[in-house]
Structures are given as C-alpha cells and as structure tokens.
CSV table of C-alpha atoms in Angstrom, one decimal:
chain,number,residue,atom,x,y,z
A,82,UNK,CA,-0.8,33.0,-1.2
A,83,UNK,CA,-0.4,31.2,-4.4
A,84,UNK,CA,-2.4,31.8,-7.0
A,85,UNK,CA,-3.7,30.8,-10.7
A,86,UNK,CA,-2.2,27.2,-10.3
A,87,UNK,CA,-3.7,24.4,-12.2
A,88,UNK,CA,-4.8,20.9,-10.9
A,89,UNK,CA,-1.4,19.4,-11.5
A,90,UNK,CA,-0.5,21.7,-8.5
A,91,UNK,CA,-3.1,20.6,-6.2
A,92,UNK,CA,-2.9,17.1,-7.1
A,93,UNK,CA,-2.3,16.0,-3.6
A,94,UNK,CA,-5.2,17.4,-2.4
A,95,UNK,CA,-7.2,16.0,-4.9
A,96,UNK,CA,-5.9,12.3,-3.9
A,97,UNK,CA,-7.0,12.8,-0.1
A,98,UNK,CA,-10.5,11.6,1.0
A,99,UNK,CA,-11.9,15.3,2.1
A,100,UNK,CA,-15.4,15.9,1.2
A,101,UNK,CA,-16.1,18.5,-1.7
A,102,UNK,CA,-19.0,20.8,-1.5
A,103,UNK,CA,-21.2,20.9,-4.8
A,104,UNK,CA,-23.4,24.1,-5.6
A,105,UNK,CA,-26.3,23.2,-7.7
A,106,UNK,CA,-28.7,26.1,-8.7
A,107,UNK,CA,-33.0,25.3,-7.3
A,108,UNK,CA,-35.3,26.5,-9.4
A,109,UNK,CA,-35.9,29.6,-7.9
A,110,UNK,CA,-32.2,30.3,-8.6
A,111,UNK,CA,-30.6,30.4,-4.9
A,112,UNK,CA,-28.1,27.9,-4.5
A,113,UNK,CA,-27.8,24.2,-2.6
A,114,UNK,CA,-24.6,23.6,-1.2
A,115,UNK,CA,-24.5,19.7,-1.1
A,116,UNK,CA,-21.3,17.9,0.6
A,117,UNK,CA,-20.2,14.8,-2.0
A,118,UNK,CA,-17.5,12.1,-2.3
A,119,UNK,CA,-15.6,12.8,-5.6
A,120,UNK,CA,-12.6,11.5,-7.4
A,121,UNK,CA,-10.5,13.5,-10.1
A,122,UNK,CA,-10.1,11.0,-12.9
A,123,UNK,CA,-9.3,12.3,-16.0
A,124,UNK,CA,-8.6,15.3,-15.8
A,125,UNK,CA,-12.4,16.2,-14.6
A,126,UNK,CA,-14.4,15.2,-11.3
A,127,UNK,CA,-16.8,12.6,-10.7
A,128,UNK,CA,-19.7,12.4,-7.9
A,129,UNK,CA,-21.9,9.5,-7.7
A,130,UNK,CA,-26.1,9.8,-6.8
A,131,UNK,CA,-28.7,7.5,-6.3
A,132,UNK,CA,-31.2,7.8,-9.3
A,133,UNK,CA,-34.1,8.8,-7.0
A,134,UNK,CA,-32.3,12.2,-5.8
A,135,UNK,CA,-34.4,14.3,-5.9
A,136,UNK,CA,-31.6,17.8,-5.2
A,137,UNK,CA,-28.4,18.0,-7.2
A,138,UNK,CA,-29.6,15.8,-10.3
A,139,UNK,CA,-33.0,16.8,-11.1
A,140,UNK,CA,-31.3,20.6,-10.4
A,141,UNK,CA,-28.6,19.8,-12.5
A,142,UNK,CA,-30.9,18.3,-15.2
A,143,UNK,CA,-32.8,21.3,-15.2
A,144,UNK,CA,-30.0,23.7,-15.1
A,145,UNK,CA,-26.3,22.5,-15.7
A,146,UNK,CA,-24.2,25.3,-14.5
A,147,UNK,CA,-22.3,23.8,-10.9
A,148,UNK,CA,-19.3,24.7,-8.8
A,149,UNK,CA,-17.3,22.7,-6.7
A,150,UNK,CA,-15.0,23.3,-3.8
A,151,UNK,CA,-12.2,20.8,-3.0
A,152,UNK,CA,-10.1,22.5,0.0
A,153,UNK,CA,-8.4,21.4,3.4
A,154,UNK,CA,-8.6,22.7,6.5
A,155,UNK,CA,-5.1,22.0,7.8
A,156,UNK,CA,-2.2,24.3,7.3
A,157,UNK,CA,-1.0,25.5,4.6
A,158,UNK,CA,-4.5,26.0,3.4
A,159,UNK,CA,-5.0,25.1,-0.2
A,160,UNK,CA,-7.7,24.3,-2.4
A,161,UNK,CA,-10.0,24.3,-6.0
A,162,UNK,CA,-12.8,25.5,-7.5
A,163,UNK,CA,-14.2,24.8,-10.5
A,164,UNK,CA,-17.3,26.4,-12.4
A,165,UNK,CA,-18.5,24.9,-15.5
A,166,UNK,CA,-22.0,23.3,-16.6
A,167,UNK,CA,-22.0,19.2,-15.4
A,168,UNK,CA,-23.0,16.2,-16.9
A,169,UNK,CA,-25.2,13.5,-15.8
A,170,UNK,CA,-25.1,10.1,-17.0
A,171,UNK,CA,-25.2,6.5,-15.6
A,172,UNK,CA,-21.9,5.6,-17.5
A,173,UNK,CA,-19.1,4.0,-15.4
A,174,UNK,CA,-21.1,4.3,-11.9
A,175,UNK,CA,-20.1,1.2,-10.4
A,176,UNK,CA,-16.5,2.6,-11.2
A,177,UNK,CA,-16.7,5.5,-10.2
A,178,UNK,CA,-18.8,4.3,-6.8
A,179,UNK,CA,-16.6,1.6,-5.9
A,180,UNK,CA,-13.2,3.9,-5.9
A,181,UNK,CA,-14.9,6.5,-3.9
A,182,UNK,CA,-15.8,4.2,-1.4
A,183,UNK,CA,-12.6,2.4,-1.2
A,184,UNK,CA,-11.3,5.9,-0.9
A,185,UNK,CA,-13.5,7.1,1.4
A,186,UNK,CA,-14.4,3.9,3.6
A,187,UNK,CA,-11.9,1.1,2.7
A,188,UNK,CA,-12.2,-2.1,0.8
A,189,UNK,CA,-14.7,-3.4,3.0
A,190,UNK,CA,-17.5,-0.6,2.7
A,191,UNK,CA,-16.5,-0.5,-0.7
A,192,UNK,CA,-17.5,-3.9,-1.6
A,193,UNK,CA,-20.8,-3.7,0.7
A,194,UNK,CA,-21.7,-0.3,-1.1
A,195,UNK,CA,-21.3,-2.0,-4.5
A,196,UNK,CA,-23.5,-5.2,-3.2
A,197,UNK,CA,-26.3,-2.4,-1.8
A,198,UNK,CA,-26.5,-0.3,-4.9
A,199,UNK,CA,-27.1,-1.3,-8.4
A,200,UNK,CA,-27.4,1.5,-10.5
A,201,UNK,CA,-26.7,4.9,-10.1
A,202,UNK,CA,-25.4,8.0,-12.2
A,203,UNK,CA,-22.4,9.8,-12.4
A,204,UNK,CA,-22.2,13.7,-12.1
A,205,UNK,CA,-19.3,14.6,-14.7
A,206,UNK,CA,-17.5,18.0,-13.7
A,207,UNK,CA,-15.2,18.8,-16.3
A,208,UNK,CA,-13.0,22.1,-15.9
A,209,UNK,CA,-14.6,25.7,-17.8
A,210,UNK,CA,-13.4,27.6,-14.5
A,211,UNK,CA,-10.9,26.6,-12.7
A,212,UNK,CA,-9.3,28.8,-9.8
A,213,UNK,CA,-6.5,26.9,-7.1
A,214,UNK,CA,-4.6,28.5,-4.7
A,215,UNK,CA,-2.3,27.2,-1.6
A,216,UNK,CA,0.1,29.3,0.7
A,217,UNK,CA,3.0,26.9,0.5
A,218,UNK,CA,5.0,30.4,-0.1
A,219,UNK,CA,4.2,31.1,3.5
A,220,UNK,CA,4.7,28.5,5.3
C-alpha cells in the first residue's frame, strides 16, 4: 500500500460521485458518522446542509473539529481522510449545491434541487490532517 500521498494523487477519486462519510463530534463527545455529497474545490471540501439541521451544523457550530473519509470500494482500494476544524457559512451554497447535484444526480435533479432550495450553508473542510493511501503498487 501506498502511503503519505497528497490530494493531487487521489484526484480521481475525488472527481467520482461516491458518497463521503463526515464525523461530527455530539455533545456528549461520541461521534456521528453522517454520509454527505461533497466536491473538492479549491484545494478544500465542500458539503452542503439545509439551515434547519439540526446534526452536523449545530454540532459543528458548537465544536469545529471534523473528519472526512472519501474512499472506493472497488479494487485497488484507495482513499482520504482529512482532520481539521470546519467552517460553516452560507457563502457560495447555490454553487456549491448545484455542482453536487449535477454530480451526483445529473443536470436535471440539479436544476429541480436548485428550484426546491433557496438557501442553505456550506460546510468548508479545508486540509490540517490529511492521510491518502491507494494500493496501485499491488495491483
């Protein structure tokens, strides 16, 4: 296995419409494992949320520190985890809502998503930790 790459080495993975797995901390500290769309843009990731939830953003309001996992399940394995404290914000949602969809659904569902949902925010992961790994040295 391949270890200590960077996101320039996973890129492809990051491009494919696979759902990511978001770790926000409750308040009692244990840990909810919530499965998001995302995009990498800009060197970071982005997750969209409806301003009403009630999980990952009022958690992450009350205590920044996430993960997330991006990784496939088809051979060779690969993937990327990042640990850092997010950011919420209702800047660029639409944006950031309307790609994922596209990505995720197709033009279609994008454009009925967009016409459903006014306002949202964005969750802003930016790399602190970052670990990737793939076995392309196995295959």
């Amino acid at each position: 296995m391949r270890r200590n790459l960077t996101s320039d080495d996973v890129r492809d993975l990051l491009e494919m419409p696979i759902i990511a797995v978001l770790a926000t901390r409750r308040p009692d500290d244990t840990i909810l494992l919530s499965p998001v769309w995302f995009e990498w843009h800009d060197g970071g990731i982005n997750v969209w949320a409806e301003p009403g939830d009630k999980g990952k953003i009022a958690q992450i309001r009350r205590d920044p520190r996430v993960s997330i996992v991006v990784a496939n399940s088809e051979w060779p394995y690969k993937g990327l985890e990042i640990r850092t404290q997010a950011k919420v914000s209702p800047d660029g949602f639409r944006g950031v809502l309307e790609r994922t969809a596209r990505r995720y659904m197709g033009e279609e569902a994008a454009q009925r998503m967009l016409g459903q949902m006014s306002e949202g925010l964005v969750i802003r992961i930016e790399p602190g930790s970052l670990r990737a790994w793939d076995y392309a040295d196995e295959v």
